[in-house]
Tab-separated table of C-alpha atoms in Angstrom:
chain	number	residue	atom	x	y	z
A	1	UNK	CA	-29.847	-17.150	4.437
A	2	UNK	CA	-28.498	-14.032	6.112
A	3	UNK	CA	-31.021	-11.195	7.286
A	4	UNK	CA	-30.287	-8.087	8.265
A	5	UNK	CA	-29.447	-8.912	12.145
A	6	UNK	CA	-26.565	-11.693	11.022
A	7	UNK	CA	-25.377	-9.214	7.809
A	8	UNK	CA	-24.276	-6.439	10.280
A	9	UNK	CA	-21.752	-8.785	12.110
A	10	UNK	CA	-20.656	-10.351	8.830
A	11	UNK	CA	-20.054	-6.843	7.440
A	12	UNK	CA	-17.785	-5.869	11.034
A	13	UNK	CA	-15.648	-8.939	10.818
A	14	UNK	CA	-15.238	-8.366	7.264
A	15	UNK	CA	-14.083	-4.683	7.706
A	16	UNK	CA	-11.892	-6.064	10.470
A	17	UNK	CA	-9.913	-8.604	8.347
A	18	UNK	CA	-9.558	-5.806	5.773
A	19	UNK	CA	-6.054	-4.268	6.723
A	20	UNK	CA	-4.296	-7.925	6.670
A	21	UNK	CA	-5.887	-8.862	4.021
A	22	UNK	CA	-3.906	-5.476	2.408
A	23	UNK	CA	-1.238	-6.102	3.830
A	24	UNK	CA	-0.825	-9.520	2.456
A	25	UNK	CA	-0.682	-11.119	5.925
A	26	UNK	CA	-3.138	-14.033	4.729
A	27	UNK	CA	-5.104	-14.938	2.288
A	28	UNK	CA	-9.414	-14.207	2.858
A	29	UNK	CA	-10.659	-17.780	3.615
A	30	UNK	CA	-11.628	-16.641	6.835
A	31	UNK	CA	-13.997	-14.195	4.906
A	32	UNK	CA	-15.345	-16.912	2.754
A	33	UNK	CA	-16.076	-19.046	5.355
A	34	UNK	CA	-18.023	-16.160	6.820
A	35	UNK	CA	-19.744	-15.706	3.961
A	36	UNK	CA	-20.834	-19.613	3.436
A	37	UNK	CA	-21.719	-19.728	7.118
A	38	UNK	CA	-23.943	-16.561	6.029
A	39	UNK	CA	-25.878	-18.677	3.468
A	40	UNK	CA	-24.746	-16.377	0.893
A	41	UNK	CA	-22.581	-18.618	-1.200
A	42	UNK	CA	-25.352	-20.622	-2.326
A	43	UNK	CA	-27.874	-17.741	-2.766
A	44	UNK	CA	-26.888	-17.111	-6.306
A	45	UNK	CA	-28.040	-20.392	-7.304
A	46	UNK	CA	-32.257	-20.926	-8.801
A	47	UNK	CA	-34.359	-21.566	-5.832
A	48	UNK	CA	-34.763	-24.870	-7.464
A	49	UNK	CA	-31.415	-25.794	-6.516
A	50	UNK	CA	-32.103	-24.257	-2.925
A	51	UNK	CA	-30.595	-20.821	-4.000
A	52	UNK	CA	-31.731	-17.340	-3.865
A	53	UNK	CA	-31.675	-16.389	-7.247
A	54	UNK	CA	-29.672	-13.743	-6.460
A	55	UNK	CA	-27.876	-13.101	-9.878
A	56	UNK	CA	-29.468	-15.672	-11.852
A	57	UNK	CA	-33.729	-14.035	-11.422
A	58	UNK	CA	-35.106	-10.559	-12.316
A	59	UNK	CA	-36.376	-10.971	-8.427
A	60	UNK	CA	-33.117	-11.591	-7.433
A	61	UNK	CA	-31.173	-8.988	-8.711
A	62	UNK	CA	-32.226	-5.774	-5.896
A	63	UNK	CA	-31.012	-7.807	-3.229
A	64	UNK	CA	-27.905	-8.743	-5.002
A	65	UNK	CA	-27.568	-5.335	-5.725
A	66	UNK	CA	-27.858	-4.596	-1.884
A	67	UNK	CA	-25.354	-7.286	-0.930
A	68	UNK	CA	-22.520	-6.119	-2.755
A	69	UNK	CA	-22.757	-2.587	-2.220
A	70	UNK	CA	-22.542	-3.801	1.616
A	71	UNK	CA	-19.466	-6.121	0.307
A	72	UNK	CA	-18.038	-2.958	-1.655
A	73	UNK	CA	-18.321	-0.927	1.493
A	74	UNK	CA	-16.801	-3.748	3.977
A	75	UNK	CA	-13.744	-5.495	2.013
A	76	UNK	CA	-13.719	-4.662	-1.667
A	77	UNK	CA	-11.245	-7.791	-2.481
A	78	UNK	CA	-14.032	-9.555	-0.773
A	79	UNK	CA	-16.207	-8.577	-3.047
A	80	UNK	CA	-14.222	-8.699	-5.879
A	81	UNK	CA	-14.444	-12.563	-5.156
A	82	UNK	CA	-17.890	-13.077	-4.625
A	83	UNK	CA	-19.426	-10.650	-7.626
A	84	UNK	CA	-16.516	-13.245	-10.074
A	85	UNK	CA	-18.651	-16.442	-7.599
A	86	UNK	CA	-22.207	-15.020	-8.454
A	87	UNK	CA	-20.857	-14.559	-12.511
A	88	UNK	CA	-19.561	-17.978	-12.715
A	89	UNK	CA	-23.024	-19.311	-11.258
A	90	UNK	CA	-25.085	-17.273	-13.760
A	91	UNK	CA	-22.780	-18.439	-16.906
A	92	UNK	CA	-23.396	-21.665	-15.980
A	93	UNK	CA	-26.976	-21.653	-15.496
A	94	UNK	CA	-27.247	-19.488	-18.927
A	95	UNK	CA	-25.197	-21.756	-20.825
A	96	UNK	CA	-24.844	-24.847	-18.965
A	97	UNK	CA	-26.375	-28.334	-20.050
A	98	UNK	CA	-28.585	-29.387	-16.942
A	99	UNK	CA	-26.194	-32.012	-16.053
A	100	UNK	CA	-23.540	-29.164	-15.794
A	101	UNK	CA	-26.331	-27.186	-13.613
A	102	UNK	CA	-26.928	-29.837	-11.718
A	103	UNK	CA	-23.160	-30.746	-10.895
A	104	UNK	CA	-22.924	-26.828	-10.510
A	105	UNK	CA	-25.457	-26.508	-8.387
A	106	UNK	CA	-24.557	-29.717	-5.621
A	107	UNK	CA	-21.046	-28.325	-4.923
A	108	UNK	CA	-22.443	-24.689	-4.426
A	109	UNK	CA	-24.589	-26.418	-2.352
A	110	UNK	CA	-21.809	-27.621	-0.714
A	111	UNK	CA	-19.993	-24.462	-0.543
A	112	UNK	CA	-17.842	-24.424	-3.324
A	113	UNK	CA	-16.736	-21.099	-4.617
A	114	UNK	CA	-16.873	-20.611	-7.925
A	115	UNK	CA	-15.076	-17.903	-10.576
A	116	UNK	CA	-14.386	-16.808	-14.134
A	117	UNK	CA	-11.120	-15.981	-15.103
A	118	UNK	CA	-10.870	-14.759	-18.671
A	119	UNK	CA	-7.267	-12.675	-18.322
A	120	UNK	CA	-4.426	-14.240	-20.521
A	121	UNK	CA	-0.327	-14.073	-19.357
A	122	UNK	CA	2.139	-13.405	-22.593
A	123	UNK	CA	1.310	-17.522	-22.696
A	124	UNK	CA	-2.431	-17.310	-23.937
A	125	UNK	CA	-5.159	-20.642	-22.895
A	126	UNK	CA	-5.493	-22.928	-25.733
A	127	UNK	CA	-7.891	-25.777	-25.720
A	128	UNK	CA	-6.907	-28.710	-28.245
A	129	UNK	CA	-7.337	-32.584	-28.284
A	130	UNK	CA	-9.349	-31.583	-24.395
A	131	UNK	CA	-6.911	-30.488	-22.649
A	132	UNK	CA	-5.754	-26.767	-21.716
A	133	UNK	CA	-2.232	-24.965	-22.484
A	134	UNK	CA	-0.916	-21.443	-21.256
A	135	UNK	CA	-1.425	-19.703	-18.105
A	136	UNK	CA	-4.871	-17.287	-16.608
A	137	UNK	CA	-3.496	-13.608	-15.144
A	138	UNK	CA	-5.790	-11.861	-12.541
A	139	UNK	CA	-6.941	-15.413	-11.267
A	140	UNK	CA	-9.093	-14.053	-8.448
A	141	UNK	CA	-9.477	-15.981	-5.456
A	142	UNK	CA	-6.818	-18.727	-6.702
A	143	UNK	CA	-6.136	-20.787	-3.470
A	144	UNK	CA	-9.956	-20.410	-2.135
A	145	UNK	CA	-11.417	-21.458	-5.265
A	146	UNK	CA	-13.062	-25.342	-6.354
A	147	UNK	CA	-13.596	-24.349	-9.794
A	148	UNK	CA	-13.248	-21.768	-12.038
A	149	UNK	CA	-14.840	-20.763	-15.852
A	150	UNK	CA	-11.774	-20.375	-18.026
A	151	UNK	CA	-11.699	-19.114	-21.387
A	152	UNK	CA	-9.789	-20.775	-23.982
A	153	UNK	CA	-8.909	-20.038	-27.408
A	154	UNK	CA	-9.904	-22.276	-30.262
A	155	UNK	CA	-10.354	-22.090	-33.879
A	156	UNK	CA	-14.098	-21.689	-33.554
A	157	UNK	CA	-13.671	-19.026	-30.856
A	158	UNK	CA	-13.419	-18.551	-27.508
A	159	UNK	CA	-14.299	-21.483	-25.461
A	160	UNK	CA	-15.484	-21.274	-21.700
A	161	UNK	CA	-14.521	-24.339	-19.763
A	162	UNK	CA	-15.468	-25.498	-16.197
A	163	UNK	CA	-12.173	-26.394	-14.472
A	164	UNK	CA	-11.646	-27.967	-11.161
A	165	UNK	CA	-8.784	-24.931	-9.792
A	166	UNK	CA	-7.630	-26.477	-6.454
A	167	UNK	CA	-4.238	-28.273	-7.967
A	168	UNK	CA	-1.549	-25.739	-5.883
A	169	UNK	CA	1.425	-26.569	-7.748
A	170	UNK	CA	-0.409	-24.658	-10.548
A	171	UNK	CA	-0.742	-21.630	-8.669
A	172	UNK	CA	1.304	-18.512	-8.759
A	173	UNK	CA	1.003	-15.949	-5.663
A	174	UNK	CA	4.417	-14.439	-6.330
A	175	UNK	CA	3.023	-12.492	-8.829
A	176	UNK	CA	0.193	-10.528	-7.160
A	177	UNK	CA	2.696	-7.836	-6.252
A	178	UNK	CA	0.356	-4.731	-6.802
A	179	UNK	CA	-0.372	-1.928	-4.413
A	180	UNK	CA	-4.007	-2.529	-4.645
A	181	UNK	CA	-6.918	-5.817	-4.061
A	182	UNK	CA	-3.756	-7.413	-2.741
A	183	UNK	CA	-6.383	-9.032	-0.874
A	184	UNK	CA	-8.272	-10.899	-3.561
A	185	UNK	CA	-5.019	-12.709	-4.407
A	186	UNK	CA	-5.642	-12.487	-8.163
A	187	UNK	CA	-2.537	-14.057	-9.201
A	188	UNK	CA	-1.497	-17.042	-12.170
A	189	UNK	CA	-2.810	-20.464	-12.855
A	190	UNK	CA	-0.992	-22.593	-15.025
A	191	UNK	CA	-3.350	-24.417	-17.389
A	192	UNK	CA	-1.023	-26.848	-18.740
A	193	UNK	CA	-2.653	-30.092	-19.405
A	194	UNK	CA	-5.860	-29.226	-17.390
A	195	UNK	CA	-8.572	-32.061	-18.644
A	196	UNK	CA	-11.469	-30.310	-20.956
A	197	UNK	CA	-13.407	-33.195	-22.118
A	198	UNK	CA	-16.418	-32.664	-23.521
A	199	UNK	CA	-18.754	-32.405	-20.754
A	200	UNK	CA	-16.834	-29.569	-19.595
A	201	UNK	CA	-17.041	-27.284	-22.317
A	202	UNK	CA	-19.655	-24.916	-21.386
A	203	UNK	CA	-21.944	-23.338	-24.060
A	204	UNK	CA	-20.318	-23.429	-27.729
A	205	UNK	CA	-17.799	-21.076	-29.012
A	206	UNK	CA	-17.939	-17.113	-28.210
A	207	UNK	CA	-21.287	-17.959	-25.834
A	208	UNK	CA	-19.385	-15.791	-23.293
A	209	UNK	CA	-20.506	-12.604	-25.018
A	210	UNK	CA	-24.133	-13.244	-25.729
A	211	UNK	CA	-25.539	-9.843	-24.462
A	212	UNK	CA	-27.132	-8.095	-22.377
A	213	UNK	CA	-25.077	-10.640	-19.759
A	214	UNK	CA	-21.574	-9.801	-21.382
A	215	UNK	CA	-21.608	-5.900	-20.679
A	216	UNK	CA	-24.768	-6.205	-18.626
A	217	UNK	CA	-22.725	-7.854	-15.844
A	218	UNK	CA	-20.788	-5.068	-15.418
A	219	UNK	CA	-23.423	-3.343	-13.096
A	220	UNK	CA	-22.596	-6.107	-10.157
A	221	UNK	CA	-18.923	-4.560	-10.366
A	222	UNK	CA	-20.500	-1.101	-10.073
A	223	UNK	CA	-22.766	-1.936	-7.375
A	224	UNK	CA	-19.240	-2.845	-5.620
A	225	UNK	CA	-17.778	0.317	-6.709
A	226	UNK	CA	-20.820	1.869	-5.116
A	227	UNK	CA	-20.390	0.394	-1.177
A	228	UNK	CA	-16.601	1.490	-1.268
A	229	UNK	CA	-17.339	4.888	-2.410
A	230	UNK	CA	-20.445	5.282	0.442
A	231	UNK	CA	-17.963	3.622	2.714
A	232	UNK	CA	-15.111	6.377	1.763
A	233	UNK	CA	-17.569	9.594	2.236
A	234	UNK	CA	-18.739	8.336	5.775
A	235	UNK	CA	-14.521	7.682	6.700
A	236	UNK	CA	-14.325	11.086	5.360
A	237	UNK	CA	-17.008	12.542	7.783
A	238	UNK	CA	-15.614	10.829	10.666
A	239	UNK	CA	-11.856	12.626	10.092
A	240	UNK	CA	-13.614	15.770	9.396
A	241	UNK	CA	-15.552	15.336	12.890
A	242	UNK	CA	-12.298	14.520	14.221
A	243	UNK	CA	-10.412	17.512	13.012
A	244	UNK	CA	-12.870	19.391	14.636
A	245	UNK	CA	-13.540	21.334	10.689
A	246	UNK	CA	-17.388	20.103	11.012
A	247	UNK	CA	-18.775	23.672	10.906
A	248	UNK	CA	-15.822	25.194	8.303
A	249	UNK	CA	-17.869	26.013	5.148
A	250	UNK	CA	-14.819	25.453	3.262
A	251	UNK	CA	-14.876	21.782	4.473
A	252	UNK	CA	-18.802	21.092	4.488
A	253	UNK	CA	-18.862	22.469	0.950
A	254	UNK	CA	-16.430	19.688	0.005
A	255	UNK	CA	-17.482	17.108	1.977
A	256	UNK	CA	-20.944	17.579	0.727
A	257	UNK	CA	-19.201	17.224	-3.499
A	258	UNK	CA	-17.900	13.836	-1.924
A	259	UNK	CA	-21.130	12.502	-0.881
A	260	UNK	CA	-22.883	13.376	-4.576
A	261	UNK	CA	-20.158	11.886	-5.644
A	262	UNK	CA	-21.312	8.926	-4.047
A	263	UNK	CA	-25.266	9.453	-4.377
A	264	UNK	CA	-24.559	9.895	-8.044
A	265	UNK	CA	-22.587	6.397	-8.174
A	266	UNK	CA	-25.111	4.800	-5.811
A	267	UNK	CA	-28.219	5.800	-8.407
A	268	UNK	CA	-25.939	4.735	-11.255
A	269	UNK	CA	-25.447	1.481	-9.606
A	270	UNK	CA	-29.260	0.768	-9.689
A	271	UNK	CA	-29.938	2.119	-12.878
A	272	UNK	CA	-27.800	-0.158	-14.230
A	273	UNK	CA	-29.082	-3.429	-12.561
A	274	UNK	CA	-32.758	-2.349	-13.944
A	275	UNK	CA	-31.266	-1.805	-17.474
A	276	UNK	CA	-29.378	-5.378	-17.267
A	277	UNK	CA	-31.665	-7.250	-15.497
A	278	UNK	CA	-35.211	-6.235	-16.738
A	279	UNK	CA	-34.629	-6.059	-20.437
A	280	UNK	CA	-34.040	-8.584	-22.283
A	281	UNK	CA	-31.657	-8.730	-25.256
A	282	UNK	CA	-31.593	-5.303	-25.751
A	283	UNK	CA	-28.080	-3.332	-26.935
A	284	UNK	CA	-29.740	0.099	-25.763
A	285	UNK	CA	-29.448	-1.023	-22.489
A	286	UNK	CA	-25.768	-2.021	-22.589
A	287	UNK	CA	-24.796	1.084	-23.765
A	288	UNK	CA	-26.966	2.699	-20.521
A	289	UNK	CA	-24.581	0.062	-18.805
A	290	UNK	CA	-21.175	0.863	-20.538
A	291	UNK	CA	-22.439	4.988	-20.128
A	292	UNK	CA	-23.108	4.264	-16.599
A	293	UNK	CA	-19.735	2.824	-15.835
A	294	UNK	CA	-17.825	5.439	-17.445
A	295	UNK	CA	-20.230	8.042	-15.519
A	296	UNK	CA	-18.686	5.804	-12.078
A	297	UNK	CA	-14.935	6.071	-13.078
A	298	UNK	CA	-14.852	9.533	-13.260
A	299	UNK	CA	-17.508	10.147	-10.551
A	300	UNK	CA	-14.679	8.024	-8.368
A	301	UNK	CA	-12.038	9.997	-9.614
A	302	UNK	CA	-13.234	13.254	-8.334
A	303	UNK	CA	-14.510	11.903	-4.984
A	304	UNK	CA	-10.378	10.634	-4.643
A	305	UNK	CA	-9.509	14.378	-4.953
A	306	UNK	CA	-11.485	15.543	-2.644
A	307	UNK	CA	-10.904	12.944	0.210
A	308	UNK	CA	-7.424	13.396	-1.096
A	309	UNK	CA	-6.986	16.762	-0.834
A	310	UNK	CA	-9.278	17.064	2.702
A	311	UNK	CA	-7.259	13.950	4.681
A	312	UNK	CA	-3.234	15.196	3.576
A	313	UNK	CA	-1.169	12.608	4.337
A	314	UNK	CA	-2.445	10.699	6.804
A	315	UNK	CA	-3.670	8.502	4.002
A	316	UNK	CA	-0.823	7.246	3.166
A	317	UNK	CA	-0.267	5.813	6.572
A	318	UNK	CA	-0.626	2.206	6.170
A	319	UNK	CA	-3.370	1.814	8.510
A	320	UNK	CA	-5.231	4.011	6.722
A	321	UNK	CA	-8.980	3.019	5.955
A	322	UNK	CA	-9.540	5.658	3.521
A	323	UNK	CA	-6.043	5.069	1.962
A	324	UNK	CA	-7.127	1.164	1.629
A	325	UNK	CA	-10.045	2.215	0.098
A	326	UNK	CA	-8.724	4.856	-2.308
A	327	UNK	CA	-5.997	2.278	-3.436
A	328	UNK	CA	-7.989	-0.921	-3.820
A	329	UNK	CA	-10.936	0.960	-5.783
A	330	UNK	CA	-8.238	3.287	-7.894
A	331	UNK	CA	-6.895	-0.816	-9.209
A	332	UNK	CA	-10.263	-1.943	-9.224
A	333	UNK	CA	-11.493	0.587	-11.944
A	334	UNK	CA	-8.821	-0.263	-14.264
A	335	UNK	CA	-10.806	-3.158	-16.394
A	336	UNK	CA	-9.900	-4.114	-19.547
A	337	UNK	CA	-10.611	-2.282	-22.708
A	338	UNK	CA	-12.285	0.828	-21.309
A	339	UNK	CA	-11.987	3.303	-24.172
A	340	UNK	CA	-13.595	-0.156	-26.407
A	341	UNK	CA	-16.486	-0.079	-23.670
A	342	UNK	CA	-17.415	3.653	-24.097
A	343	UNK	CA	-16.939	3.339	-28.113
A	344	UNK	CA	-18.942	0.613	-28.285
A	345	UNK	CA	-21.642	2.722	-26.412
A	346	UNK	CA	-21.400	5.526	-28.169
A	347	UNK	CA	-21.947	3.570	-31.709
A	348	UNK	CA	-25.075	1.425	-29.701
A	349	UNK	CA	-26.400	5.306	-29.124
A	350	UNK	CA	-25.545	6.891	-32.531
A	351	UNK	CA	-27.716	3.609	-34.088
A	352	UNK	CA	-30.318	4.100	-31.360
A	353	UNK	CA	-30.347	7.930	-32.812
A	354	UNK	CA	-29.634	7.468	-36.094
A	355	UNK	CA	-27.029	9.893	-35.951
């Protein structure tokens, strides 16, 4: 398990590998084979199964939080990957039967690398007569992955299903053209004719948005958010430094709005795993949650104009750290349904309030 002296060297080599990884040079196995040798593949998993519980225990969830801010800050694609690893673990133990735990937890063990891809093409996943039709968008990970939690649409609802992911002539990298996480490689998987039998369904119909775990998840993608936001005010200080604007009050005022920004999203980031993690079943705290990551968006947003506005156009050099950062994180807050996220928090308060 990785301690602070081998987590510093991880974090280096990961920052390292960040500009190909942007540049679509290759894809990050070298980064998840840093991160197995790291022990931290398997820490998600119960103790039980020789895990952590990092993810998957109330104990566990502070140093989780810890890890991926220091993924966030290092290689956000990275992270990306291993916050959809850690979710796929913790559906699984939630909702899995213990055979599926136990099969789960021996090629974790193993270091497997797990996701959850839940993002439909125009051809949506259909599960009928056990097996799969239509194709997954946003397939993070798809080369580097063993298996993957897909949704599928049934009569009942929607079904998650464990799926062995490591059949290439179903992938599709052609299609990750985006200007940001080119790293994370989040392109198609075709679905046709995948096997669901029985013992891979996981959970019964529309188990996938049991709360507080549906929205309550969310804070792992904040705590993410947070490291690449820290990372991006202490790039910032370093061009200031090396402008030689240090002492310009102008500048310091500025550069002091981008590190609240990132205090403010750092604080956010914890109150959030507290809410998710330490109470259970409760909608007030996913609509802390959903608040919170509204509260991040916009904190980001502002911290963008002011590294924006401070750096010129050096960030759009391709080399550029900050301009990585920016570009990745700017694609990275773009989930799905965000106005549905704040209006479901709003109605969770006005109950709470009886307003």
């Amino acid at each position: 398990m990785a301690d602070s002296a081998t987590l510093e060297p991880l974090l280096t080599a990961l920052r390292e590998g960040d500009e190909p990884l942007d540049r679509g040079m290759r894809g990050p196995a070298i980064e998840l084979d840093l991160l197995r040798q790291a022990g931290l593949i398997r820490a998600p998993l119960p103790m039980m199964n020789g895990g952590q519980g990092w993810g998957t225990s109330p104990d566990g969830a502070l140093p989780l939080l810890g890890l991926l801010k220091a993924l966030g800050g290092a290689s956000l694609p990275v992270a990306r990957i291993y916050e959809g690893h850690v979710n796929a673990v913790r559906l699984i133990v939630d909702h899995g039967s213990p055979d599926q735990r136990r099969r789960m937890a021996a090629l974790v063990n193993e270091g497997a690398i797990a996701g959850v891809w839940g993002a439909d093409t125009e051809m949506p996943v259909r599960l009928a007569a056990s097996k799969l039709s239509g194709t997954k968008a946003f397939a993070s990970g798809l080369g580097d992955l063993a298996f993957a939690v897909i949704t599928a649409q049934t009569d009942a609802g929607l079904q998650m299903v464990i799926a062995d992911v490591t059949e290439q002539r179903r992938f599709d990298h052609v299609s990750w053209d985006v200007t940001g996480m080119r790293g994370s490689r989040s392109g198609r998987f075709d679905c046709d004719g995948v096997s669901a039998p029985r013992n891979a369904l996981l959970g019964p119909p529309d188990a996938l948005f049991a709360e507080p775990q549906f929205h309550g998840g969310i804070w792992r993608i904040i705590a993410c958010y947070a490291g690449a936001m820290e990372t991006l005010a202490t790039e910032l200080h370093i061009a200031v430094q090396l402008k030689g604007v240090s002492n310009d009050p102008l500048a310091s005022h500025r550069f002091g709005q981008a590190i609240v920004e990132s205090r403010t999203v750092n604080a956010l980031a914890h109150q959030a795993c507290v809410a998710a993690e330490s109470v259970t079943g409760s909608q007030a705290a996913v609509a802390d949650i959903l608040f919170a990551r509204e509260a991040v968006e916009q904190a980001a947003i502002r911290q963008f104009e002011i590294v924006e506005r401070m750096a010129g156009t050096s960030l759009h050099q391709t080399e550029s750290r900050m301009g990585r950062i920016i570009r990745n994180l700017r694609f990275y807050l773009r989930q799905a349904q965000l106005d549905g996220k704040l209006a479901l928090a709003t109605s969770i308060w006005r109950a709470e309030n009886q307003c």
